[in-house]
XYZ file of C-alpha atoms in Angstrom:
414
model
C -41.755 -50.404 149.712
C -40.327 -50.678 153.228
C -36.863 -49.301 152.457
C -37.950 -46.472 150.131
C -36.933 -43.758 152.610
C -33.460 -45.262 152.721
C -33.304 -45.243 148.900
C -34.353 -41.567 148.861
C -31.622 -40.657 151.345
C -29.035 -42.492 149.254
C -30.237 -40.522 146.230
C -30.192 -37.162 148.036
C -26.822 -37.601 149.725
C -25.068 -38.477 146.476
C -23.635 -35.054 145.552
C -23.403 -36.079 141.897
C -26.963 -37.385 141.521
C -29.424 -35.479 139.341
C -31.192 -34.460 142.549
C -28.210 -32.311 143.535
C -26.906 -31.343 140.086
C -30.228 -30.714 138.339
C -33.218 -30.617 140.665
C -32.111 -28.402 143.587
C -30.137 -25.196 143.466
C -30.136 -24.967 139.692
C -30.845 -21.581 138.121
C -30.979 -22.941 134.575
C -33.746 -25.389 135.539
C -35.861 -22.563 136.937
C -35.283 -20.397 133.868
C -36.256 -23.276 131.594
C -39.888 -23.462 132.790
C -40.713 -19.937 131.627
C -38.726 -20.264 128.384
C -40.313 -23.607 127.470
C -43.788 -22.271 128.226
C -43.142 -19.330 125.899
C -41.865 -21.738 123.265
C -44.992 -23.899 123.492
C -47.178 -20.803 123.030
C -45.181 -20.154 119.845
C -45.840 -23.737 118.636
C -49.572 -23.205 119.214
C -49.516 -19.873 117.348
C -47.577 -21.383 114.443
C -50.118 -24.198 114.076
C -53.024 -21.751 114.296
C -51.459 -19.430 111.720
C -50.497 -22.328 109.419
C -46.801 -21.394 109.623
C -45.737 -24.601 111.374
C -43.492 -26.458 108.886
C -43.793 -29.984 107.503
C -40.629 -31.002 109.318
C -39.267 -30.956 112.851
C -36.064 -29.193 111.828
C -36.337 -25.430 112.064
C -39.741 -25.559 113.768
C -40.738 -23.900 117.028
C -41.240 -27.441 118.389
C -37.545 -28.139 117.760
C -36.701 -25.123 119.912
C -38.942 -26.351 122.760
C -37.389 -29.812 122.713
C -33.874 -28.318 122.504
C -34.559 -26.306 125.659
C -35.813 -29.433 127.419
C -32.814 -31.483 126.247
C -30.492 -28.921 127.847
C -31.853 -29.809 131.279
C -28.937 -32.034 132.241
C -28.602 -35.704 131.378
C -32.126 -36.637 132.504
C -33.609 -35.269 129.252
C -30.924 -36.299 126.773
C -32.638 -37.729 123.681
C -35.982 -36.065 124.407
C -36.106 -34.738 120.820
C -35.683 -38.119 119.103
C -39.365 -39.192 119.146
C -40.287 -35.910 117.427
C -37.801 -36.103 114.551
C -39.693 -36.413 111.255
C -39.083 -39.895 109.834
C -40.309 -39.643 106.208
C -40.294 -43.358 105.379
C -42.385 -44.237 108.427
C -44.471 -41.041 108.260
C -44.015 -40.538 112.020
C -44.767 -38.685 114.143
C -47.704 -37.826 111.919
C -48.083 -34.186 113.007
C -46.178 -32.582 110.151
C -47.765 -33.642 106.867
C -51.235 -34.488 108.216
C -52.966 -31.139 108.798
C -55.772 -32.574 110.942
C -53.264 -34.254 113.250
C -51.203 -31.079 113.382
C -54.265 -29.075 114.447
C -55.216 -31.747 117.007
C -51.708 -31.569 118.495
C -51.884 -27.756 118.660
C -55.281 -27.882 120.361
C -53.958 -30.488 122.796
C -51.053 -28.209 123.766
C -53.311 -25.158 124.091
C -55.849 -26.972 126.269
C -53.079 -28.416 128.448
C -51.269 -25.110 128.929
C -54.572 -23.470 129.955
C -55.770 -26.352 132.157
C -56.652 -25.490 135.759
C -56.873 -29.076 137.007
C -54.975 -32.285 136.321
C -58.262 -33.975 135.361
C -58.574 -31.577 132.428
C -55.129 -32.605 131.177
C -55.932 -36.302 131.567
C -59.069 -35.797 129.447
C -56.903 -34.158 126.774
C -54.469 -37.096 126.890
C -57.343 -39.557 126.441
C -58.728 -37.525 123.514
C -55.296 -37.396 121.869
C -54.755 -41.113 122.424
C -58.122 -41.919 120.795
C -56.964 -40.250 117.573
C -54.201 -42.897 117.256
C -51.768 -40.442 115.679
C -48.839 -42.562 114.503
C -45.657 -42.015 116.494
C -47.148 -39.489 118.931
C -46.965 -41.175 122.319
C -46.099 -40.377 125.934
C -42.778 -38.769 124.966
C -45.047 -35.685 125.000
C -45.179 -36.114 128.804
C -41.785 -34.423 129.092
C -43.434 -31.320 127.611
C -46.356 -31.671 130.037
C -43.902 -31.790 132.950
C -42.641 -28.281 132.135
C -46.245 -27.027 132.019
C -47.464 -28.776 135.168
C -44.500 -30.145 137.179
C -46.621 -31.137 140.183
C -49.121 -33.124 138.094
C -47.154 -34.997 135.432
C -43.739 -36.657 135.655
C -41.356 -36.608 132.674
C -41.047 -39.853 130.761
C -38.277 -41.601 128.812
C -36.604 -45.020 128.544
C -34.242 -44.474 131.490
C -37.051 -43.275 133.784
C -39.194 -46.245 132.716
C -36.357 -48.709 133.379
C -35.785 -47.237 136.830
C -39.513 -47.307 137.578
C -39.774 -50.980 136.569
C -36.783 -51.891 138.729
C -38.023 -49.923 141.729
C -41.596 -51.188 141.616
C -40.918 -54.672 140.209
C -43.083 -53.860 137.200
C -42.983 -54.471 133.436
C -44.464 -51.299 131.984
C -43.605 -50.480 128.360
C -42.813 -47.421 126.262
C -45.132 -45.960 123.658
C -48.468 -46.316 125.426
C -50.383 -43.445 127.004
C -52.364 -45.991 129.029
C -49.136 -47.376 130.509
C -47.859 -43.858 131.196
C -51.014 -42.922 133.110
C -50.672 -46.077 135.235
C -47.026 -45.209 135.941
C -48.108 -41.691 136.843
C -50.626 -42.995 139.393
C -47.946 -45.095 141.108
C -45.485 -42.196 141.107
C -48.100 -39.792 142.504
C -49.092 -42.226 145.245
C -45.466 -42.916 146.202
C -44.526 -39.255 146.055
C -47.468 -38.344 148.268
C -46.271 -40.779 150.939
C -42.726 -39.390 150.802
C -43.429 -35.759 149.926
C -41.527 -34.476 152.961
C -38.424 -36.289 151.722
C -38.876 -35.460 148.031
C -40.930 -32.593 146.586
C -44.304 -31.547 145.183
C -42.384 -31.207 141.922
C -42.350 -34.666 140.304
C -38.939 -33.997 138.792
C -37.389 -35.202 142.061
C -38.878 -38.695 142.010
C -38.453 -38.953 138.228
C -34.777 -38.146 138.757
C -34.546 -41.038 141.217
C -36.000 -43.405 138.615
C -33.564 -42.001 136.059
C -30.529 -42.608 138.296
C -31.563 -46.222 138.841
C -32.576 -46.744 135.210
C -29.193 -45.589 133.920
C -27.340 -47.676 136.532
C -25.722 -44.596 138.029
C -27.202 -45.522 141.384
C -27.351 -48.949 142.946
C -29.950 -49.888 145.533
C -28.160 -51.434 148.497
C -24.915 -53.257 147.791
C -23.599 -54.387 144.409
C -23.106 -58.067 145.172
C -25.804 -59.057 142.680
C -23.981 -57.426 139.729
C -22.287 -59.526 137.074
C -18.808 -58.523 135.933
C -20.214 -56.856 132.801
C -22.838 -54.982 134.818
C -20.205 -53.833 137.312
C -17.992 -52.537 134.463
C -20.953 -50.700 132.930
C -21.848 -49.168 136.295
C -18.297 -47.910 136.830
C -18.224 -46.413 133.308
C -21.517 -44.635 133.954
C -20.181 -43.156 137.187
C -17.032 -41.896 135.430
C -19.164 -40.440 132.629
C -21.382 -38.656 135.140
C -18.354 -37.220 136.968
C -16.930 -35.903 133.688
C -20.254 -34.269 132.759
C -20.474 -32.549 136.154
C -16.896 -31.253 135.906
C -17.625 -29.843 132.443
C -20.803 -28.191 133.722
C -18.915 -26.579 136.617
C -16.296 -25.193 134.231
C -19.044 -23.843 131.953
C -20.861 -22.275 134.916
C -17.668 -20.548 136.058
C -17.210 -19.185 132.537
C -20.798 -17.896 132.556
C -20.157 -16.153 135.893
C -16.997 -14.582 134.500
C -18.830 -13.051 131.536
C -21.600 -11.719 133.789
C -18.947 -10.168 136.039
C -17.244 -8.381 133.118
C -20.596 -6.955 131.988
C -21.494 -5.789 135.501
C -18.047 -4.239 135.948
C -18.255 -2.386 132.617
C -21.789 -1.136 133.369
C -20.700 0.313 136.728
C -17.643 1.974 135.173
C -19.883 3.628 132.558
C -22.072 5.076 135.324
C -25.122 2.813 135.072
C -27.099 0.904 137.695
C -26.535 -2.780 136.998
C -28.083 -6.088 138.012
C -27.570 -9.744 137.142
C -30.503 -12.129 136.638
C -32.713 -12.197 139.731
C -31.546 -15.709 140.657
C -27.842 -14.912 140.105
C -27.308 -12.217 142.749
C -25.714 -14.652 145.178
C -23.023 -15.557 142.649
C -19.482 -14.235 142.549
C -16.400 -14.244 140.358
C -12.772 -13.778 141.356
C -13.850 -12.962 144.917
C -16.270 -10.242 143.764
C -19.877 -10.848 144.843
C -22.510 -9.799 142.305
C -24.738 -8.472 145.095
C -22.057 -5.904 146.046
C -21.863 -4.598 142.478
C -25.558 -4.523 141.619
C -28.498 -2.406 142.751
C -30.276 -3.757 145.827
C -33.813 -3.582 144.417
C -34.986 -4.282 140.871
C -36.801 -1.207 139.464
C -40.527 -1.571 138.828
C -41.117 -1.812 135.085
C -44.212 -0.555 133.200
C -45.383 -4.036 132.264
C -47.348 -6.993 133.645
C -45.879 -9.199 136.369
C -45.171 -12.239 134.156
C -43.272 -10.178 131.590
C -41.323 -8.400 134.342
C -40.374 -11.773 135.835
C -39.077 -12.880 132.421
C -37.075 -9.666 131.995
C -35.600 -10.118 135.481
C -34.087 -13.408 134.263
C -31.954 -11.636 131.622
C -28.337 -12.296 132.598
C -27.273 -8.643 132.931
C -29.237 -5.392 132.679
C -27.957 -1.808 132.681
C -30.284 0.986 133.880
C -29.962 4.745 133.609
C -28.750 5.800 137.065
C -31.572 6.032 139.593
C -34.326 5.171 137.084
C -36.185 2.176 135.630
C -35.007 3.048 132.113
C -33.151 0.074 130.631
C -30.039 1.009 128.656
C -28.621 -2.415 127.828
C -29.635 -6.068 128.028
C -27.129 -8.934 127.790
C -27.719 -12.682 127.569
C -24.745 -14.998 128.156
C -25.272 -18.282 126.308
C -22.424 -20.703 127.005
C -24.077 -24.046 126.202
C -27.827 -23.486 126.455
C -30.168 -22.542 123.633
C -29.241 -19.171 122.157
C -32.861 -18.733 121.119
C -34.030 -18.865 124.748
C -31.910 -15.781 125.464
C -33.282 -14.086 122.363
C -36.819 -14.800 123.621
C -36.138 -13.039 126.942
C -34.687 -10.027 125.152
C -37.686 -10.041 122.779
C -40.011 -9.912 125.786
C -38.264 -6.751 126.897
C -38.275 -5.224 123.412
C -41.941 -5.849 122.626
C -43.214 -4.807 126.066
C -41.292 -1.684 127.132
C -38.678 -0.782 124.522
C -38.367 2.844 123.424
C -35.880 1.995 120.699
C -32.834 3.368 122.507
C -31.726 0.169 124.262
C -28.851 -2.026 123.120
C -29.260 -5.809 123.033
C -26.410 -8.301 123.006
C -25.930 -12.063 123.063
C -22.575 -13.053 124.622
C -21.287 -16.352 123.239
C -18.210 -18.613 123.217
C -16.133 -18.115 120.082
C -17.049 -21.648 118.973
C -20.770 -20.773 118.804
C -20.597 -17.916 116.311
C -22.332 -19.971 113.607
C -25.123 -20.866 116.058
C -25.883 -17.260 116.955
C -25.891 -16.175 113.292
C -28.375 -18.959 112.521
C -30.672 -17.936 115.388
C -30.537 -14.218 114.569
C -31.474 -15.114 110.999
C -34.765 -16.663 112.154
C -37.661 -14.976 110.256
C -39.380 -13.982 113.511
C -36.262 -11.980 114.472
C -35.292 -10.676 111.028
C -38.818 -9.471 110.312
C -38.991 -7.509 113.552
C -37.181 -4.217 114.167
C -35.281 -5.591 117.129
C -31.525 -5.133 116.680
C -29.592 -7.834 118.534
C -25.820 -7.992 118.153
C -23.373 -10.492 119.578
C -20.045 -10.364 121.404
C -17.526 -13.200 121.635
C -16.253 -14.344 125.040
C -12.634 -13.745 124.026
C -13.363 -10.128 123.028
C -15.263 -9.318 126.214
C -12.542 -10.828 128.399
C -9.595 -9.204 126.644
C -11.183 -5.760 126.200
C -12.992 -5.409 129.539
C -10.350 -3.292 131.298
C -9.827 -1.055 128.236
C -13.582 -0.436 127.931
C -13.782 0.433 131.633
C -10.866 2.857 131.245
C -11.791 4.627 128.024
C -15.576 4.191 127.680
C -17.974 7.026 128.390
C -21.320 5.369 127.599
C -22.898 2.209 126.156
C -21.758 3.031 122.607
C -18.278 1.749 123.511
C -19.661 -1.795 123.272
C -19.991 -1.330 119.498
C -16.203 -1.621 119.313
C -16.364 -5.336 120.136
C -19.867 -6.185 118.934
C -20.775 -7.984 115.691
C -24.025 -8.016 113.730
C -25.373 -10.281 111.003
């Protein structure tokens, strides 16, 4: 495609494209990879232990797909192919135990794969089983396991691919997906310097074209209806980005209050490792927090997960964690609980306090998540604090608090 470099530049210079709002400079995207991987390990364990339910709702798979769906507009609707449709008996991985086991083994072999050829063999094996309703929608899960090997896949990405490459590939076929993948890999290899090793970049380009949020060249070929649809899509995208910016600012505000309180109580504090460059109300997080994250008595992967907790309080001058706080404005509350659980099960001495900070409107959500059997049956004690309480009581806590126990005044438990 002779003008592909020009198309890439158009995509990258559009400040509202998914390249700029999702792919680059996005902390939540980076956090999602680790959280989704942990979630998939839970799905595998549930299938092995025969605790995976006969429905999508309430399953560990629902959590994984919810985390993926939160990754901006590119993954909206990713859960739909996995909803249990009783009349059609699809996807047939809930009631059919053999299919359920095959799906669990597929996920386990893919997550442990060292080469892309191993994953392709697993795809072929899964495809040969002809499990009803289980098609290449699974590729969006594979992307979060191996982002440099497998592109995500949905209707919008397919439509954009077909338009870009003048093709007529169809949904629902693993064979078609693997052919699409080959074309995407080949094209990405030629333009890697302009895109990325991570196939999310080129998939995002297909998505923008497939949803008619990006036009290639001029728009003279559009009909009146198509032009109207394009303009509506642009307005919708602008509204979504504005809402995301407001939500991000709110998230920063809550982190700032927690950092400020921690310092006033005499603790060393730090935001998530990829949030240190942030600021609120002119106050840079890096000026409030400790310069170096203390070495924890755990393996590197677990420490990296703990470092992604939104705010941590340490006993002054030590690596002893006093408090852990996850701010969940719009993302999955359970993903924050997972990060706190990592801390609890790896290095907890039982003295720490754990809190989920949520908008007032999400109180029902957090109660539902904290009532999950895996949380209720453990000894971990996670409480929650509402945004409005943290905001209104921050200065009073800083003034009158002497240690972490002051947080109990505004905390709630189930």
